[in-house]
Coordinates of C-alpha atoms (C1' of nucleotides) in Angstrom, one line a residue:
Chain S
M35 CA 67.8 -99.7 -29.3
S36 CA 66.3 -103.2 -29.8
L37 CA 63.4 -102.6 -32.1
P38 CA 65.4 -102.7 -35.4
H39 CA 67.1 -105.8 -34.2
A40 CA 63.9 -107.5 -33.1
I41 CA 62.6 -106.8 -36.6
L42 CA 65.8 -108.2 -38.2
T43 CA 65.5 -111.3 -36.0
S44 CA 61.9 -111.8 -37.0
L45 CA 62.7 -111.4 -40.7
A46 CA 65.7 -113.7 -40.3
E47 CA 63.3 -116.3 -38.9
K48 CA 61.0 -115.8 -41.8
P49 CA 60.5 -113.0 -44.4
G50 CA 57.2 -111.2 -44.4
S51 CA 55.4 -107.9 -44.8
G52 CA 54.9 -105.1 -42.3
A53 CA 51.4 -106.4 -41.4
E54 CA 52.7 -109.9 -40.8
L55 CA 55.5 -108.5 -38.6
A56 CA 52.9 -106.6 -36.7
Q57 CA 51.1 -109.8 -36.0
R58 CA 54.2 -111.5 -34.9
F59 CA 54.8 -108.6 -32.5
D60 CA 51.4 -109.4 -31.0
K61 CA 52.7 -112.7 -30.0
S62 CA 56.1 -114.5 -30.2
I63 CA 58.9 -112.0 -30.2
G64 CA 56.5 -109.3 -29.2
Y65 CA 56.1 -110.9 -25.7
F66 CA 59.5 -109.5 -24.9
W67 CA 59.7 -106.4 -27.1
Q68 CA 56.5 -104.6 -28.2
A69 CA 55.9 -102.4 -31.2
T70 CA 52.9 -100.9 -33.0
H71 CA 52.5 -101.2 -36.7
Q72 CA 53.5 -97.5 -37.0
Q73 CA 56.8 -98.2 -35.4
I74 CA 57.3 -101.2 -37.6
Y75 CA 56.6 -99.5 -40.9
R76 CA 58.9 -96.6 -40.0
E77 CA 61.6 -99.0 -38.9
L78 CA 61.3 -101.2 -42.1
A79 CA 61.7 -98.0 -44.2
R80 CA 64.9 -97.1 -42.2
L81 CA 66.3 -100.6 -42.4
E82 CA 65.7 -100.8 -46.2
E83 CA 67.4 -97.4 -46.6
R84 CA 70.4 -98.6 -44.6
G85 CA 70.6 -101.6 -46.9
L86 CA 69.9 -104.2 -44.2
I87 CA 66.8 -105.6 -45.7
R88 CA 65.2 -105.5 -49.1
S89 CA 61.6 -105.4 -50.3
A90 CA 60.3 -107.1 -53.5
A91 CA 58.5 -104.0 -54.8
R92 CA 60.6 -101.0 -55.8
E93 CA 58.3 -98.0 -55.6
A94 CA 56.0 -96.9 -52.7
T95 CA 52.9 -99.1 -52.5
R96 CA 50.2 -97.8 -50.4
G97 CA 47.6 -100.5 -49.6
R98 CA 49.5 -103.2 -51.4
K99 CA 51.4 -105.9 -49.6
R100 CA 55.1 -105.4 -49.4
D101 CA 57.4 -108.3 -48.4
Y102 CA 60.8 -107.8 -46.8
A103 CA 63.7 -110.2 -46.4
V104 CA 67.0 -109.7 -44.6
L105 CA 70.1 -109.0 -46.6
P106 CA 73.6 -110.3 -45.6
A107 CA 74.4 -106.9 -44.2
G108 CA 71.4 -107.2 -42.0
L109 CA 72.7 -110.5 -40.5
E110 CA 76.0 -108.9 -40.0
E111 CA 74.4 -106.0 -38.1
L112 CA 72.5 -108.5 -36.0
A113 CA 75.7 -110.3 -35.1
R114 CA 77.4 -107.1 -34.3
W115 CA 74.6 -106.0 -32.0
T116 CA 74.1 -109.2 -30.1
V117 CA 77.7 -109.2 -28.8
L118 CA 77.5 -105.7 -27.4
A119 CA 77.3 -105.5 -23.6
Q120 CA 74.0 -104.2 -22.5
D121 CA 72.7 -103.6 -19.0
P122 CA 69.3 -104.9 -18.1
L123 CA 66.4 -102.5 -18.1
P124 CA 65.1 -102.0 -14.6
V125 CA 61.6 -103.2 -13.7
R126 CA 58.8 -100.7 -14.5
D127 CA 55.4 -101.5 -13.2
A128 CA 52.8 -98.8 -12.7
L129 CA 50.8 -101.1 -10.3
L130 CA 53.7 -101.0 -7.9
V131 CA 53.8 -97.2 -8.1
R132 CA 50.1 -97.2 -7.4
L133 CA 50.4 -99.5 -4.5
R134 CA 53.0 -97.2 -3.0
A135 CA 50.7 -94.2 -3.6
V136 CA 48.0 -96.0 -1.7
A137 CA 50.5 -96.6 1.1
V138 CA 50.6 -92.8 1.8
M139 CA 46.9 -92.5 2.0
R140 CA 45.7 -93.1 5.5
A141 CA 43.6 -96.1 6.0
G142 CA 40.4 -94.9 7.7
S143 CA 40.1 -91.8 5.4
A144 CA 37.5 -92.1 2.6
P145 CA 40.0 -91.8 -0.3
G146 CA 42.4 -94.3 1.5
D147 CA 39.7 -96.9 2.0
T148 CA 38.3 -96.5 -1.5
A149 CA 41.8 -96.8 -3.0
R150 CA 42.5 -100.0 -1.0
A151 CA 39.3 -101.6 -2.2
V152 CA 40.1 -100.7 -5.8
M153 CA 43.6 -101.9 -5.5
R154 CA 42.5 -105.2 -4.2
A155 CA 40.3 -105.6 -7.3
E156 CA 43.1 -104.4 -9.6
L157 CA 45.5 -106.8 -8.0
A158 CA 43.1 -109.7 -8.5
R159 CA 42.5 -108.6 -12.1
H160 CA 46.2 -108.3 -12.9
R161 CA 46.7 -111.7 -11.3
G162 CA 44.2 -113.1 -13.8
L163 CA 45.9 -111.4 -16.7
H164 CA 49.3 -112.7 -15.7
E165 CA 47.9 -116.2 -15.1
Q166 CA 46.4 -116.1 -18.6
Q167 CA 49.7 -115.1 -20.1
L168 CA 51.4 -117.9 -18.1
S169 CA 48.9 -120.5 -19.5
L170 CA 49.5 -119.2 -23.0
Y171 CA 53.3 -119.6 -22.6
Q172 CA 52.9 -123.0 -21.2
G173 CA 50.7 -124.0 -24.1
V174 CA 53.4 -122.7 -26.6
E175 CA 56.0 -124.7 -24.7
G176 CA 53.9 -127.8 -25.0
D177 CA 53.2 -127.3 -28.7
D178 CA 56.5 -126.0 -30.1
F179 CA 59.1 -127.7 -28.0
T180 CA 58.1 -131.3 -27.6
A181 CA 60.4 -133.9 -29.1
G182 CA 60.4 -134.0 -32.9
S183 CA 58.2 -131.0 -33.4
G184 CA 56.8 -130.7 -36.9
A185 CA 56.9 -127.6 -39.1
Q186 CA 59.9 -125.4 -38.6
A187 CA 60.7 -122.0 -40.1
Q188 CA 63.0 -122.0 -43.0
N189 CA 66.1 -121.1 -41.0
T190 CA 65.6 -123.8 -38.3
P191 CA 66.5 -121.6 -35.4
D192 CA 68.0 -123.1 -32.3
L193 CA 65.0 -124.5 -30.5
R194 CA 66.8 -124.8 -27.2
L195 CA 67.5 -121.0 -27.1
Q196 CA 64.0 -120.1 -28.3
R197 CA 62.7 -122.3 -25.5
A198 CA 64.9 -120.5 -23.0
V199 CA 63.4 -117.2 -23.9
L200 CA 59.9 -118.7 -23.5
R201 CA 61.0 -120.1 -20.1
A202 CA 61.9 -116.6 -19.0
G203 CA 58.3 -115.5 -19.8
I204 CA 56.9 -118.4 -17.8
M205 CA 59.1 -117.8 -14.8
F206 CA 58.3 -114.1 -14.7
E207 CA 54.6 -114.6 -15.0
Q208 CA 54.7 -117.3 -12.4
A209 CA 56.6 -114.9 -10.1
W210 CA 53.9 -112.3 -10.6
V211 CA 51.1 -114.7 -9.8
N212 CA 52.9 -115.8 -6.7
W213 CA 53.5 -112.2 -5.6
A214 CA 49.8 -111.4 -6.1
D215 CA 48.8 -114.4 -3.9
E216 CA 51.2 -113.3 -1.2
T217 CA 50.0 -109.6 -1.4
L218 CA 46.3 -109.9 -1.8
P219 CA 45.7 -110.7 2.0
T220 CA 47.5 -107.5 2.8
L221 CA 44.7 -105.6 1.1
E222 CA 41.9 -107.6 2.8
H223 CA 39.9 -106.1 5.8
Chain Y
M246 CA 51.6 -91.8 -17.4
S247 CA 53.1 -92.7 -14.0
L248 CA 55.9 -90.3 -13.6
P249 CA 54.0 -87.3 -12.3
H250 CA 52.2 -89.6 -9.9
A251 CA 55.4 -91.3 -8.7
I252 CA 56.7 -87.8 -8.0
L253 CA 53.5 -86.8 -6.1
T254 CA 53.8 -90.0 -4.1
S255 CA 57.4 -89.3 -3.2
L256 CA 56.6 -85.8 -2.2
A257 CA 53.7 -87.0 -0.2
E258 CA 56.0 -89.3 1.6
K259 CA 58.3 -86.4 2.3
P260 CA 58.7 -82.9 0.7
G261 CA 62.0 -82.2 -1.0
S262 CA 63.9 -80.6 -3.8
G263 CA 64.4 -81.8 -7.4
A264 CA 67.9 -83.1 -6.6
E265 CA 66.6 -85.0 -3.5
L266 CA 63.8 -86.5 -5.6
A267 CA 66.4 -87.6 -8.2
Q268 CA 68.3 -89.4 -5.4
R269 CA 65.1 -91.1 -4.3
F270 CA 64.6 -92.2 -7.9
D271 CA 68.0 -93.8 -7.8
K272 CA 66.7 -96.0 -5.0
S273 CA 63.3 -96.6 -3.3
I274 CA 60.5 -95.6 -5.6
G275 CA 62.9 -95.5 -8.6
Y276 CA 63.4 -99.3 -8.4
F277 CA 60.0 -99.6 -10.0
W278 CA 59.7 -96.4 -12.0
Q279 CA 62.9 -94.6 -13.2
A280 CA 63.5 -91.0 -14.1
T281 CA 66.5 -88.8 -14.8
H282 CA 66.9 -85.4 -13.1
Q283 CA 65.9 -83.7 -16.4
Q284 CA 62.6 -85.5 -16.4
I285 CA 62.1 -84.7 -12.8
Y286 CA 62.7 -81.0 -13.1
R287 CA 60.4 -80.7 -16.1
E288 CA 57.7 -82.6 -14.3
L289 CA 58.0 -80.6 -11.2
A290 CA 57.5 -77.4 -13.2
R291 CA 54.4 -78.9 -14.8
L292 CA 53.0 -80.1 -11.5
E293 CA 53.5 -76.6 -10.0
E294 CA 51.9 -75.0 -13.0
R295 CA 48.9 -77.3 -12.6
G296 CA 48.6 -76.3 -8.9
L297 CA 49.3 -79.8 -7.6
I298 CA 52.5 -78.9 -5.7
R299 CA 54.1 -75.7 -4.4
S300 CA 57.6 -74.6 -4.1
A301 CA 58.9 -72.3 -1.3
A302 CA 60.7 -69.9 -3.6
R303 CA 58.6 -67.8 -6.0
E304 CA 60.9 -66.9 -8.8
A305 CA 63.2 -69.1 -10.9
T306 CA 66.3 -70.0 -9.0
R307 CA 69.1 -71.5 -11.0
G308 CA 71.6 -73.2 -8.7
R309 CA 69.7 -72.6 -5.5
K310 CA 67.8 -75.4 -3.8
R311 CA 64.1 -75.3 -4.4
D312 CA 61.8 -77.4 -2.1
Y313 CA 58.5 -78.7 -3.1
A314 CA 55.5 -80.0 -1.2
V315 CA 52.3 -81.6 -2.3
L316 CA 49.1 -79.5 -2.2
P317 CA 45.7 -80.9 -1.3
A318 CA 44.8 -80.8 -5.1
G319 CA 47.9 -83.0 -5.6
L320 CA 46.6 -85.6 -3.1
E321 CA 43.3 -85.6 -4.8
E322 CA 44.9 -86.1 -8.2
L323 CA 46.9 -89.0 -6.7
A324 CA 43.7 -90.6 -5.3
R325 CA 41.9 -90.1 -8.7
W326 CA 44.8 -91.8 -10.5
T327 CA 45.3 -94.8 -8.2
V328 CA 41.7 -96.0 -8.8
L329 CA 41.9 -95.9 -12.6
A330 CA 42.1 -99.4 -14.2
Q331 CA 45.4 -99.8 -15.8
D332 CA 46.7 -102.8 -17.7
P333 CA 50.2 -104.2 -16.9
L334 CA 53.1 -103.1 -19.1
P335 CA 54.4 -106.2 -20.9
V336 CA 57.9 -107.4 -20.2
R337 CA 60.6 -105.7 -22.1
D338 CA 64.0 -107.2 -21.9
A339 CA 66.7 -106.7 -24.6
L340 CA 68.6 -109.7 -23.4
L341 CA 65.7 -112.0 -24.4
V342 CA 65.6 -110.4 -27.9
R343 CA 69.4 -110.9 -28.2
L344 CA 69.0 -114.5 -27.2
R345 CA 66.4 -115.0 -29.8
A346 CA 68.7 -113.3 -32.4
V347 CA 71.4 -115.7 -31.4
A348 CA 69.0 -118.6 -32.0
V349 CA 68.8 -117.7 -35.7
M350 CA 72.5 -117.8 -36.1
R351 CA 73.7 -121.3 -37.0
A352 CA 75.8 -122.9 -34.3
G353 CA 79.0 -123.9 -36.1
S354 CA 79.3 -120.7 -38.1
A355 CA 81.8 -118.2 -36.8
P356 CA 79.4 -115.4 -35.9
G357 CA 77.0 -118.0 -34.3
D358 CA 79.7 -119.5 -32.1
T359 CA 81.1 -116.1 -31.1
A360 CA 77.6 -114.8 -30.3
R361 CA 76.9 -117.9 -28.1
A362 CA 80.1 -117.4 -26.2
V363 CA 79.4 -113.7 -25.6
M364 CA 75.8 -114.5 -24.6
R365 CA 77.0 -117.0 -22.0
A366 CA 79.2 -114.3 -20.5
E367 CA 76.4 -111.7 -20.7
L368 CA 73.9 -114.0 -19.0
A369 CA 76.4 -114.7 -16.2
R370 CA 77.0 -110.9 -15.9
H371 CA 73.3 -110.1 -15.8
R372 CA 72.8 -112.9 -13.3
G373 CA 75.3 -111.1 -11.1
L374 CA 73.6 -107.8 -11.4
H375 CA 70.2 -109.2 -10.6
E376 CA 71.6 -111.1 -7.6
Q377 CA 73.1 -107.9 -6.4
Q378 CA 69.8 -106.1 -6.7
L379 CA 68.2 -109.0 -4.9
S380 CA 70.6 -108.7 -2.0
L381 CA 70.0 -105.0 -1.9
Y382 CA 66.2 -105.5 -1.6
Q383 CA 66.7 -108.2 1.0
G384 CA 68.8 -105.8 3.0
V385 CA 66.1 -103.1 2.8
E386 CA 63.5 -105.6 3.9
G387 CA 65.6 -106.5 6.9
D388 CA 66.3 -102.8 7.8
D389 CA 63.0 -101.1 7.2
F390 CA 60.4 -103.7 8.0
T391 CA 61.5 -105.4 11.1
A392 CA 59.1 -105.1 14.1
G393 CA 59.1 -101.6 15.6
S394 CA 61.3 -100.0 13.0
G395 CA 62.6 -96.6 14.1
A396 CA 62.5 -93.4 12.1
Q397 CA 59.5 -93.0 9.9
A398 CA 58.7 -90.4 7.3
Q399 CA 56.3 -87.7 8.5
N400 CA 53.3 -89.2 6.9
T401 CA 53.9 -92.7 8.3
P402 CA 52.9 -94.5 5.2
D403 CA 51.4 -98.0 5.4
L404 CA 54.5 -100.2 6.0
R405 CA 52.7 -103.4 5.0
L406 CA 52.0 -102.0 1.5
Q407 CA 55.5 -100.6 1.1
R408 CA 56.8 -103.9 2.0
A409 CA 54.6 -105.6 -0.5
V410 CA 56.1 -103.4 -3.2
L411 CA 59.6 -104.4 -2.1
R412 CA 58.5 -108.1 -2.1
A413 CA 57.6 -107.8 -5.7
G414 CA 61.1 -106.6 -6.5
I415 CA 62.6 -109.5 -4.5
M416 CA 60.5 -112.1 -6.3
F417 CA 61.2 -110.7 -9.7
E418 CA 64.9 -110.6 -9.1
Q419 CA 64.8 -114.1 -7.7
A420 CA 63.0 -115.3 -10.7
W421 CA 65.6 -113.8 -13.0
V422 CA 68.4 -115.5 -11.1
N423 CA 66.6 -118.8 -11.2
W424 CA 66.0 -118.4 -14.9
A425 CA 69.7 -117.6 -15.5
D426 CA 70.7 -120.7 -13.6
E427 CA 68.4 -122.8 -15.7
T428 CA 69.5 -121.3 -18.9
L429 CA 73.3 -121.0 -18.6
P430 CA 73.8 -124.8 -19.3
T431 CA 72.0 -124.4 -22.6
L432 CA 74.8 -122.0 -23.7
E433 CA 77.6 -124.3 -22.5
H434 CA 79.6 -126.5 -25.0
Chain I
dC269 C1' 29.4 -101.2 -56.9
dC270 C1' 29.3 -100.9 -52.2
dT271 C1' 30.8 -102.4 -47.7
dG272 C1' 34.1 -104.2 -44.8
dC273 C1' 38.6 -105.4 -44.0
dC274 C1' 43.5 -105.6 -44.9
dA275 C1' 47.8 -103.1 -45.6
dT276 C1' 50.4 -99.2 -45.7
dG277 C1' 51.2 -94.9 -44.4
dT278 C1' 51.2 -89.6 -42.2
dA279 C1' 50.8 -86.4 -38.4
dA280 C1' 50.9 -84.9 -33.9
dA281 C1' 51.6 -85.4 -29.1
dT282 C1' 54.0 -87.4 -25.3
dA283 C1' 57.8 -89.6 -23.0
dG284 C1' 62.4 -90.6 -22.3
dT285 C1' 67.6 -90.0 -23.3
dT286 C1' 71.9 -87.6 -24.0
dA287 C1' 74.7 -83.7 -24.0
dC288 C1' 75.6 -79.5 -22.4
dA289 C1' 75.3 -74.9 -19.6
dT290 C1' 75.2 -72.1 -15.5
dG291 C1' 74.7 -70.4 -10.9
dA292 C1' 75.4 -71.5 -5.9
dT293 C1' 77.9 -73.6 -2.2
dT294 C1' 81.5 -75.9 0.0
dT295 C1' 86.3 -77.0 0.9
dG296 C1' 91.2 -76.9 0.7
Chain V
dC63 C1' 90.0 -67.6 -4.1
dA64 C1' 90.2 -71.7 -7.0
dA65 C1' 88.5 -76.2 -7.6
dA66 C1' 85.2 -79.4 -6.9
dT67 C1' 80.6 -80.4 -6.2
dC68 C1' 75.7 -79.6 -5.8
dA69 C1' 71.5 -78.0 -7.9
dT70 C1' 68.8 -76.3 -11.5
dG71 C1' 68.0 -75.9 -15.9
dT72 C1' 68.0 -75.8 -21.7
dA73 C1' 68.3 -78.0 -26.1
dA74 C1' 68.2 -81.5 -29.3
dC75 C1' 67.3 -85.9 -30.3
dT76 C1' 65.1 -90.5 -30.2
dA77 C1' 61.4 -93.5 -29.0
dT78 C1' 56.7 -94.5 -28.3
dT79 C1' 51.7 -93.7 -28.5
dT80 C1' 47.4 -92.1 -30.4
dA81 C1' 44.6 -90.6 -33.9
dC82 C1' 43.7 -90.3 -38.4
dA83 C1' 44.1 -91.1 -43.7
dT84 C1' 44.1 -93.7 -48.0
dG85 C1' 44.6 -97.3 -51.4
dG86 C1' 43.6 -102.1 -52.6
dC87 C1' 41.0 -106.3 -52.4
dA88 C1' 37.3 -109.7 -51.6
dG89 C1' 32.5 -111.0 -51.1
dG90 C1' 27.7 -110.1 -51.4

DNA sequence: CCTGCCATGTAAATAGTTACATGATTTG
DNA sequence: CAAATCATGTAACTATTTACATGGCAGG
């Protein structure tokens, strides 16, 4: 159950509205935990009801911007959550399932040969997407974590830890690209 | 929507009952797409209703083993699905969210220091789990994919493709371990 | 004032998790 | 035959996704 805590973290870094949070979930923290705006609005309402965050406006405001900030109770909840032992989520990649499905289709049969050709293209396409993400991360690393970086969020979070998170993204994307390069020849001929 | 197709793939590799499938989802195909036995039984019922698989027994049998096999329509569905373009699922790792939450807690404060100590331990623990998974994959690679491997499933799936899937697991786990080794010093002192 | 966009929200469907129930089979 | 285990299943809940709805605001 990380979504409420991802939101609390993002609001602790900087207060903002639901739409602004949705934007942050399209980059930054959203690289490691995704959420749609529907999830975010629902979760914001829950968090406010639990007294972990507060919004400036009191009544329901449809269409009007509504800013939230973390309350002390929210920071306590975040501290409580971070120290819980949590096991890693296993890998879940549909492309690997597909590859395994293709493995049971006989090469030489029409569907098997078609599937192999398509998978080769898909693998190349995914390689491109992962390489793009890798470049993006490397760009962020260069911009945000060079010595004496400029504008910081109000709470001046620990840059070394934020960078470590980014490094995880870099290393995973790099691993994916490497795997694709190793695997593509298997689908040739 | 990969679960029905993961099940079809597994049944294409070898027919079996719900419980046997659940076991396979605890290893093998389940390394890349997880499912509980409840999901599996529900999905098997749906797949049979759609005419993609068949079970030996006709009526509902609570407690008695119930074997399923893929029908031609199921193989067609699998072929149809594998050639659909599908974007990769983004990374989703709660530990990275936690690390980012810790980054907003001031070092020097009591909760911040406690959280850093706990995260150091958690990172070491996760490193151990990923290393364990890595060893497991490397063991499978040695057992199943050495030249002239022995017993094969009836459909003799393409071993090179199955191995490619396994290699993905190996490279991801290795990347995780490498990242942990790089990151642990950041949480020292 | 109308059009497009921004921001917030509702509703419904699907997927996944957790807790529990029950019949069959094996084993001491 | 009693207990443990295996196998199938139900129910309730939570999370996530997809589609849609509606109010406010800014610019032409």
